[in-house]
Short mmCIF file of C-alpha atoms in Angstrom, two decimals:
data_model
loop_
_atom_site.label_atom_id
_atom_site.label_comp_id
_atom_site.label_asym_id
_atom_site.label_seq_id
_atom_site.Cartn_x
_atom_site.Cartn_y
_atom_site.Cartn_z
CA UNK A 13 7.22 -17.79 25.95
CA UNK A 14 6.06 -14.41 24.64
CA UNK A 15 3.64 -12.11 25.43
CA UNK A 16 2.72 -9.25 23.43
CA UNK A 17 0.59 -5.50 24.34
CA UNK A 18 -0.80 -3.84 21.05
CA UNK A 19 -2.80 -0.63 20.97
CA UNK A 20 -4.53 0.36 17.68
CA UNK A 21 -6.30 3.58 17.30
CA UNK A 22 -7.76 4.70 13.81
CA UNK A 23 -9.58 8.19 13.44
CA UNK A 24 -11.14 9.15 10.25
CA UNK A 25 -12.82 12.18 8.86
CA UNK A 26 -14.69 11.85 5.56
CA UNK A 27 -16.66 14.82 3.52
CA UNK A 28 -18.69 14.22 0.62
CA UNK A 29 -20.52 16.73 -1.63
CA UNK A 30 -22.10 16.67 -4.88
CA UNK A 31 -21.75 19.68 -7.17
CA UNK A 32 -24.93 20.54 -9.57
CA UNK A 33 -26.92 18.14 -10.46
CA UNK A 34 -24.88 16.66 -13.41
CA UNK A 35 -22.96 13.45 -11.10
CA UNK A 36 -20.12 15.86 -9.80
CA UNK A 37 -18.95 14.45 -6.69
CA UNK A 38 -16.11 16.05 -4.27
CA UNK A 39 -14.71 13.73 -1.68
CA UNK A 40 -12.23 14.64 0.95
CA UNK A 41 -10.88 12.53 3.51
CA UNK A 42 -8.28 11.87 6.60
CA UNK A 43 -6.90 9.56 8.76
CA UNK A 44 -5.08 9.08 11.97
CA UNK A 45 -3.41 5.63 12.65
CA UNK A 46 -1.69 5.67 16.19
CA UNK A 47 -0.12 1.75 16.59
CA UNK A 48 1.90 0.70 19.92
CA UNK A 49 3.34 -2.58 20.24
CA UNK A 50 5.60 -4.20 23.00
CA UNK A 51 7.08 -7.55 23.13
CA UNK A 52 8.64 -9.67 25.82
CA UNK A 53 10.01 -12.77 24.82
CA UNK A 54 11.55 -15.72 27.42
CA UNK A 55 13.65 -18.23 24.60
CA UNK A 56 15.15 -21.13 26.25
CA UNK A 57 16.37 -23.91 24.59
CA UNK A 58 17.56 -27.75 26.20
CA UNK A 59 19.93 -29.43 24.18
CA UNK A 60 20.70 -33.48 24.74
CA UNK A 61 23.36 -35.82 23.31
CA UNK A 62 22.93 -38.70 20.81
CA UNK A 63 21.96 -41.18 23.97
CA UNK A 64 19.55 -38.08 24.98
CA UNK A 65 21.04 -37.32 27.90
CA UNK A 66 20.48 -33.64 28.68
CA UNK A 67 23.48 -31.43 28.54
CA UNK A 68 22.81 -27.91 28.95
CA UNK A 69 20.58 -25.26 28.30
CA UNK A 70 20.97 -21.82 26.26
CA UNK A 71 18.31 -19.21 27.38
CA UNK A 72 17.77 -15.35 26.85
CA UNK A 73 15.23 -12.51 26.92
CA UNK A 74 14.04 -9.96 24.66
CA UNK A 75 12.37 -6.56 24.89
CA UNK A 76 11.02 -4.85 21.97
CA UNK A 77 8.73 -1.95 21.34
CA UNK A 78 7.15 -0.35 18.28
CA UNK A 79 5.55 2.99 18.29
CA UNK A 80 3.73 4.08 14.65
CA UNK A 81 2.15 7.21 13.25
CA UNK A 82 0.36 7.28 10.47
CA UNK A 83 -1.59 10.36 8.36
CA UNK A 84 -3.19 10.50 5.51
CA UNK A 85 -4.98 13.11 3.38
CA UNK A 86 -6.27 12.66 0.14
CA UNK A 87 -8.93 14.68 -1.96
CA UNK A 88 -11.45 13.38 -4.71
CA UNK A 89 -12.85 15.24 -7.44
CA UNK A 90 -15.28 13.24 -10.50
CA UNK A 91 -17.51 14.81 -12.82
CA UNK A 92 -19.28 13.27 -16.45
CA UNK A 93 -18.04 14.85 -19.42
CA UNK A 94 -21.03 14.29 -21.77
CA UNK A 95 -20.11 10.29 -22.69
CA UNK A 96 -16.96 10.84 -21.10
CA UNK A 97 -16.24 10.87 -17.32
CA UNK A 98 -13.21 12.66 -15.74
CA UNK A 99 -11.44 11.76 -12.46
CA UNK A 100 -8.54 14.16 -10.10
CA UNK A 101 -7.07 13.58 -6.79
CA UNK A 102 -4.22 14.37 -4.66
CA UNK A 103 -3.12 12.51 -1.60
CA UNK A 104 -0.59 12.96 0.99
CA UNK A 105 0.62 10.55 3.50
CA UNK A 106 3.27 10.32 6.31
CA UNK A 107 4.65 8.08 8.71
CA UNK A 108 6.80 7.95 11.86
CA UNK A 109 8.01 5.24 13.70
CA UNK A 110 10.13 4.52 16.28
CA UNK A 111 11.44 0.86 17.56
CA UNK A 112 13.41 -0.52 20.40
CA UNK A 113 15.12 -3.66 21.02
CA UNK A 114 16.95 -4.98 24.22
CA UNK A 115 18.65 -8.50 24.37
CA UNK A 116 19.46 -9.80 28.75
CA UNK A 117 21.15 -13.32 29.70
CA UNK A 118 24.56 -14.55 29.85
CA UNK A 119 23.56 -16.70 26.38
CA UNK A 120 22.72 -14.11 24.42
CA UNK A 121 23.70 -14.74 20.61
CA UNK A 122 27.10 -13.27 19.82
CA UNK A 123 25.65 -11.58 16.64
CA UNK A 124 22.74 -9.87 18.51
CA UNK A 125 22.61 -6.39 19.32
CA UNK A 126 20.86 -3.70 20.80
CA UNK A 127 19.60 -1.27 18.86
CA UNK A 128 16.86 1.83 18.56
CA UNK A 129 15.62 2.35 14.86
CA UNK A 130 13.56 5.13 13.29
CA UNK A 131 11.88 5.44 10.26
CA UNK A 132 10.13 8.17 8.28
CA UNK A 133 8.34 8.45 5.11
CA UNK A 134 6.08 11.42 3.42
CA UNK A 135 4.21 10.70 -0.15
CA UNK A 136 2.89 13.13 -2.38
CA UNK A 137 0.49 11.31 -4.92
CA UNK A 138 -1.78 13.20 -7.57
CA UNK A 139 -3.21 11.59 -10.14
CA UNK A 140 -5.86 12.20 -13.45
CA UNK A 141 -7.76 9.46 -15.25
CA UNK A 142 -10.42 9.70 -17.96
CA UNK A 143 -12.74 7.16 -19.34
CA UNK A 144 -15.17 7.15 -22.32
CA UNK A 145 -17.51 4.62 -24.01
CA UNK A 146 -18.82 5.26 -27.49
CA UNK A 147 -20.82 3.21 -29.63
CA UNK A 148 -18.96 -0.42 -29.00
CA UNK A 149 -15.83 0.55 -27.44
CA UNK A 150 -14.85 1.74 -24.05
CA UNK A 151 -11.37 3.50 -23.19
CA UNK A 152 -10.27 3.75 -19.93
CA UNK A 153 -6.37 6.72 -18.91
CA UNK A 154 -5.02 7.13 -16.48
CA UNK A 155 -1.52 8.95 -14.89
CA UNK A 156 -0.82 8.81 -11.19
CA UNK A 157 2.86 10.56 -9.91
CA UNK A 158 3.99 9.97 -6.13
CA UNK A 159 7.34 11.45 -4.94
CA UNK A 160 8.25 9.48 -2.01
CA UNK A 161 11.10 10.91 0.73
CA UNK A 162 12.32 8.68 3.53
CA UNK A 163 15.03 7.75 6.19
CA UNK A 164 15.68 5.53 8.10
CA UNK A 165 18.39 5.50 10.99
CA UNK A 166 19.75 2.56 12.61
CA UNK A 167 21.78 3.48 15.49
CA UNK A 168 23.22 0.16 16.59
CA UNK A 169 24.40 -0.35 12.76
CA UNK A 170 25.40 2.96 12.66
CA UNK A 171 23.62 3.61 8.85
CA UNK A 172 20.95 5.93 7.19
CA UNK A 173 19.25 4.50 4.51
CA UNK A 174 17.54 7.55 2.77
CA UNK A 175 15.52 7.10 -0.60
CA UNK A 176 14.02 10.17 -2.50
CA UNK A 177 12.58 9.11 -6.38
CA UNK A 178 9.78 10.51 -8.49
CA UNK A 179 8.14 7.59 -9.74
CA UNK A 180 4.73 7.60 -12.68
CA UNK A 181 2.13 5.27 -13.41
CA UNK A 182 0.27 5.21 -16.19
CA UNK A 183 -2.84 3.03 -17.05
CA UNK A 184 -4.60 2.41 -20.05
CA UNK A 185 -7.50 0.11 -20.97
CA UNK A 186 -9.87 -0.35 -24.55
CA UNK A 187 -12.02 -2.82 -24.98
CA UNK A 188 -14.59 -3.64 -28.27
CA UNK A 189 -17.89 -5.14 -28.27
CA UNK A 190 -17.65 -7.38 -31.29
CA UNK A 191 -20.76 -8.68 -31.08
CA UNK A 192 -23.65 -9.09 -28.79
CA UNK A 193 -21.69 -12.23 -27.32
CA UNK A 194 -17.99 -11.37 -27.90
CA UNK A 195 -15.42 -8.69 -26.18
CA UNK A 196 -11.84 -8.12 -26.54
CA UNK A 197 -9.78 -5.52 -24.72
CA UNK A 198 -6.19 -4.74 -24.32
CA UNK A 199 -4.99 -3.19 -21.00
CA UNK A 200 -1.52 -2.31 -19.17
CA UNK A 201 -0.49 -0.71 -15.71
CA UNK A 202 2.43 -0.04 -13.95
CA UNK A 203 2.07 -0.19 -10.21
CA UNK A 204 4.58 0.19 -7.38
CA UNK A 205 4.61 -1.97 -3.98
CA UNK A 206 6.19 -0.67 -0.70
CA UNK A 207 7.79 -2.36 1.75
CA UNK A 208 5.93 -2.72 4.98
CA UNK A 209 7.45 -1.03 8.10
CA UNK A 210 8.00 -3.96 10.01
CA UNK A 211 9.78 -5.57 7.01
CA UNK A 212 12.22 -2.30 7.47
CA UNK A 213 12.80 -2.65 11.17
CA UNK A 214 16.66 -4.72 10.76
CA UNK A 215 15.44 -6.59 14.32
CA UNK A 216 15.89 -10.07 14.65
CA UNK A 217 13.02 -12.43 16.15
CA UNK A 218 15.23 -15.69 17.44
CA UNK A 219 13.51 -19.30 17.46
CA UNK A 220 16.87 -20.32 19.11
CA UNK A 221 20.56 -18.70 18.97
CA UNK A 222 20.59 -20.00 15.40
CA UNK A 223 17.93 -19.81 13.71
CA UNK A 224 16.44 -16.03 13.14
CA UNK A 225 13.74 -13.64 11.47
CA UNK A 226 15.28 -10.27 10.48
CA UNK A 227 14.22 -7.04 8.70
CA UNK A 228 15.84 -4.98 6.46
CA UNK A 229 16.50 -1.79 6.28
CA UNK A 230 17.58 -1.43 3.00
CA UNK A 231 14.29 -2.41 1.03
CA UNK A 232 13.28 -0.92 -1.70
CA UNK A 233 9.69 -0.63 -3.34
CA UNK A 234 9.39 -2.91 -6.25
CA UNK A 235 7.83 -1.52 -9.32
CA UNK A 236 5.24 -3.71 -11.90
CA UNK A 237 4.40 -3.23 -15.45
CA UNK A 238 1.79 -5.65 -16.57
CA UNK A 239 0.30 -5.76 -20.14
CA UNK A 240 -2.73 -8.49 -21.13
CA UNK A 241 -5.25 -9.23 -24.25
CA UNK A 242 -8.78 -11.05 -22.82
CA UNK A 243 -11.72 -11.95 -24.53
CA UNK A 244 -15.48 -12.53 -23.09
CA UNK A 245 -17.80 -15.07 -23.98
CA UNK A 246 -21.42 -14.22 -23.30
CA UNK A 247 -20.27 -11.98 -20.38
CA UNK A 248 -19.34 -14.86 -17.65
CA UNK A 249 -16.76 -16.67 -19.64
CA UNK A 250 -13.45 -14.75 -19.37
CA UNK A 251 -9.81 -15.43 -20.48
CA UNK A 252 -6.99 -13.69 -20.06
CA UNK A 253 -3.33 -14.13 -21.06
CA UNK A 254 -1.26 -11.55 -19.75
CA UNK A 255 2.46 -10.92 -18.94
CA UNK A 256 4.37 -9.21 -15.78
CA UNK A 257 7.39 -8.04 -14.97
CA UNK A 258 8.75 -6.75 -11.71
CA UNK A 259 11.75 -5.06 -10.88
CA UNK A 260 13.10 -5.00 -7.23
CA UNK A 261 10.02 -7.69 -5.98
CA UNK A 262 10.03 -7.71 -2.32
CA UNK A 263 10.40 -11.68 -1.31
CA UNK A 264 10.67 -13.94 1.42
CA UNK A 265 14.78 -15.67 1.50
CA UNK A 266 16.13 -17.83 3.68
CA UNK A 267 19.55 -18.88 3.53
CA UNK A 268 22.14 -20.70 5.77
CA UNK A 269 25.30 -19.69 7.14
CA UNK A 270 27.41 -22.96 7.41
CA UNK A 271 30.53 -21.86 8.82
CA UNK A 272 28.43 -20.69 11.79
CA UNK A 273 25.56 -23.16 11.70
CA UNK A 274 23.05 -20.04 11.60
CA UNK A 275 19.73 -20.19 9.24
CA UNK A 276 18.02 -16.82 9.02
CA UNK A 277 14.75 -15.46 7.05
CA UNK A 278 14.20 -11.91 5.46
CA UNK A 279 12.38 -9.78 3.13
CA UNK A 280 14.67 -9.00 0.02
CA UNK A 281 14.87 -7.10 -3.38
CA UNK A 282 15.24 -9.58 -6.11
CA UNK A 283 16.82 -8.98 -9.17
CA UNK A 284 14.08 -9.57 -11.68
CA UNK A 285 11.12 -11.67 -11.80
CA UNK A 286 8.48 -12.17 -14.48
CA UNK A 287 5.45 -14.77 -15.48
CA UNK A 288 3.23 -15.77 -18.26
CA UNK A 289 -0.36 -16.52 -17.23
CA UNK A 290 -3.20 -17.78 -18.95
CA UNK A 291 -6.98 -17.01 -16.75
CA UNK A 292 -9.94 -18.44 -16.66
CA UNK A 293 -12.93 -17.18 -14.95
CA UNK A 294 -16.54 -18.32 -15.15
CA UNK A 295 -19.55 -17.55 -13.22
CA UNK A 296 -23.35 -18.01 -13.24
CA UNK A 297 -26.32 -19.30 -11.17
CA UNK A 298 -27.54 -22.92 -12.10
CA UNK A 299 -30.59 -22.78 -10.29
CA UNK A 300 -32.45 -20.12 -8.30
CA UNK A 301 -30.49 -21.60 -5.01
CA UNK A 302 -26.97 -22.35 -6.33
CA UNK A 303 -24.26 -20.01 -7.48
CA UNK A 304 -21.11 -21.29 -8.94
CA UNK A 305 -18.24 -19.80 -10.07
CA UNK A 306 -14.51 -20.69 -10.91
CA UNK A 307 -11.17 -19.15 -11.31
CA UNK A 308 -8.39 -21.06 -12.95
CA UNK A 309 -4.72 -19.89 -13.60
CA UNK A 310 -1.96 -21.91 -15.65
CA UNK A 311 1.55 -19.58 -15.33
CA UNK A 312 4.92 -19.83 -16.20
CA UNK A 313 7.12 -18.07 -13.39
CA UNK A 314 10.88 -16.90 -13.10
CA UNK A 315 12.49 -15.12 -10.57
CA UNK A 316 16.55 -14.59 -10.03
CA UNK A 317 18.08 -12.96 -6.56
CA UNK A 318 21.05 -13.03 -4.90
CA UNK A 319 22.75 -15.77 -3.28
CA UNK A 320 23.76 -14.19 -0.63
CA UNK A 321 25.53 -16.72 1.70
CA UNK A 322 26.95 -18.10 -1.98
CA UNK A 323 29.79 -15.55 -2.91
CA UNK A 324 26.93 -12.93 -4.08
CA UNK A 325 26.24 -15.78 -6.99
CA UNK A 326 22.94 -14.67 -8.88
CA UNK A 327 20.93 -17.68 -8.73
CA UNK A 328 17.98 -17.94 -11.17
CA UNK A 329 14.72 -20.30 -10.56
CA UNK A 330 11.50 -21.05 -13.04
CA UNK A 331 8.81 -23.05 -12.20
CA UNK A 332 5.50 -23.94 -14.15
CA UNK A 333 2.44 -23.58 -11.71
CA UNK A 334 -1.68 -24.35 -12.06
CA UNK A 335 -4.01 -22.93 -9.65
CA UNK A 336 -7.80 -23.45 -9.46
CA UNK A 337 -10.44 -22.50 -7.46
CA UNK A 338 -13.96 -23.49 -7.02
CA UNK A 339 -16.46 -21.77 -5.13
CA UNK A 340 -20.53 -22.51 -4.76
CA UNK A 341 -23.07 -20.66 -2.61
CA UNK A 342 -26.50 -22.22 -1.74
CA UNK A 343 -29.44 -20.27 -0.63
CA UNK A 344 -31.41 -22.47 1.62
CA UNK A 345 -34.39 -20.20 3.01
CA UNK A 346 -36.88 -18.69 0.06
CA UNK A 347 -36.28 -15.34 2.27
CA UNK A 348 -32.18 -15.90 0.94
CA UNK A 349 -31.70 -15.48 4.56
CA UNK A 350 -29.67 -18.17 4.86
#
C-alpha cells in the first residue's frame, strides 16, 4: 500500500524582440521548477509452505521525501546573413535537491538503511551554429560547449560523488539536390545524455525484502556521436543508414545476488554500445480524407556492461532488431473537424 503527495510548480518568463526589419530575432527566457514529493509505503508480505499452509509474515514501512529546484536561463540571438543565417545562445541551469528516506518495523531488510542525500548541479552551455543554402546545396554548423559542476553527498554511505568536465558538440549537415527528384546529404552530431535525478538518488524502492529498485549515485552522462548518408526520393521517400556509438549509455540492469537470494534493478553506465540502422520513412495523402505514413527501422545492436554480481566479468550482447510503424489519419467531416 502506498500513497504518494506531489507538488509541481513551473514559472516561466519569456521576452521576444525583433531587431530591424531584416528577420533578427532576440529571445530571452527563464524558468522556475519547484517539485515536492513524499512517499509512504506499507510492504507486507505472507509467505506459505509447499502444502500452502501460511507460515509467517515479513512487513515494514517506508518514508521518503524529495524536494527539487530547478532554474534555468538561456538567451537567443538569430539574424540572416544574406543566403546565410546565423544562430548564438547561452544558457545556464541549476539544480538542488534534497531527499530523505526512513525504513520502521522489526522486518526491516538487513541491507536497508537510512539515509538523507543531496544533489547539486550548475551548467553553463553556449553555443554558435550557421547554416547556408546556395544554388543546390544546403550546409548546416554547429558548436555547442557546456561545463557541467556537480555533487552529490550521501550521508548514510558516507561518499561524495563530484563530477566537473568541459564537454563540446559539434554538428554538421550538407545535403545536394541532384535533381528535381533526388537528395543526398551527409550529417553527424555528438550529443550528451544526463542522468535523471531520481536515477541519482542511491534509495531503494522494495517489492519485498528481496527484490529491490535502487539509484545510483555514481552515474555518469553518456556521450553519442552519430554519423549517417540518406537519400530522398521525390521528397516523401526517405532512407537512411546511419551508425552510433555511445560511450557510458545510461541502462536499465538487473542482476541477482544468489548467495543472498536478493534480485535488484538500477540505472548503470555501460561500457560501450553501438548499432547499425537502415530507415525508412514514407508519407503522403492517398485521397483528400486519408493520410498515411510509415516508419520502418532494420538495426544491428551491441552493447557490453559489467557483470556485476559475476566477478566484475564484462559481458557483451548483440541482437538484430526490425521495427515498423504504421500510422493513417482520416478526415471524416468536409469542415476536417473531425
Amino acid at each position: 500500500d502506498i500513497d504518494i503527495d506531489n507538488t509541481n510548480i513551473t514559472l516561466n518568463a519569456t521576452y521576444n524582440r525583433e531587431i530591424g526589419k531584416n528577420g533578427t530575432h532576440l529571445d530571452i527566457q527563464t524558468n522556475y521548477v519547484y517539485y515536492n514529493e513524499g512517499e509512504n509505503q506499507i510492504l507486507a508480505t505472507d509467505y506459505f509452505d509447499e502444502n500452502d499452509s501460511y507460515q509467517y509474515t515479513n512487513a515494514f514501512d517506508t518514508e521518503a521525501s524529495q524536494k527539487n529546484n530547478i532554474f534555468t536561463g538561456q538567451i537567443d540571438f538569430s539574424s540572416p546573413l544574406g543566403a546565410n543565417n546565423l544562430e548564438l545562445g547561452a544558457k545556464y541551469s541549476s539544480i538542488s535537491s534534497g531527499n530523505i528516506i526512513a525504513f520502521y518495523g522489526d522486518y526491516t531488510p538487513s541491507s536497508s538503511r537510512d539515509d538523507h542525500f543531496d544533489y547539486d548541479e550548475q551548467i553553463w552551455a553556449s553555443y554558435a551554429n550557421f547554416s547556408r543554402d546556395w544554388d543546390s546545396w544546403s550546409l548546416v554548423a554547429g558548436l555547442r560547449g557546456e561545463y557541467t559542476d556537480a555533487i552529490g553527498n550521501s550521508v548514510a554511505l558516507g561518499t561524495i560523488n563530484k563530477q566537473h568536465y568541459l564537454e563540446l558538440f559539434p554538428t554538421f549537415s550538407l545535403h545536394h539536390q541532384v535533381s528535381e527528384k533526388h537528395e543526398i546529404g551527409v550529417s553527424y552530431k555528438r550529443a550528451i545524455a544526463r542522468p535523471r535525478y531520481q536515477s541519482l538518488n542511491p534509495f531503494r524502492y522494495y517489492l519485498n525484502e528481496n527484490n529491490f529498485i535502487a539509484g545510483n549515485p555514481y552515474l555518469k552522462p553518456s556521450i553519442e556521436n552519430k554519423i549517417s548518408l540518406d537519400y530522398t526520393f521525390d521528397g516523401n521517400y526517405i532512407f537512411e543508414v546511419y551508425y552510433q556509438q555511445e560511450k557510458n549509455e545510461l541502462n536499465n540492469l538487473t542482476f541477482q545476488r544468489n548467495n543472498a537470494q536478493v534480485v535488484y534493478n538500477s540505472t548503470f553506465n555501460i561500457e560501450e554500445s553501438f548499432q547499425y540502422s537502415i530507415d525508412f520513412i514514407h508519407y503522403r495523402p492517398i485521397t483528400k480524407w486519408w493520410f498515411l505514413s510509415t516508419y520502418m527501422s532494420g538495426f544491428f545492436y551491441e552493447m557490453s556492461f559489467i557483470a556485476r554480481e559475476s566477478n566484475d566479468a564484462i559481458q557483451t550482447q548483440n541482437t538484430v532488431g526490425y521495427f515498423g510503424q504504421l500510422y493513417n489519419s482520416f478526415t471524416i467531416s468536409k469542415e476536417k473537424s473531425i
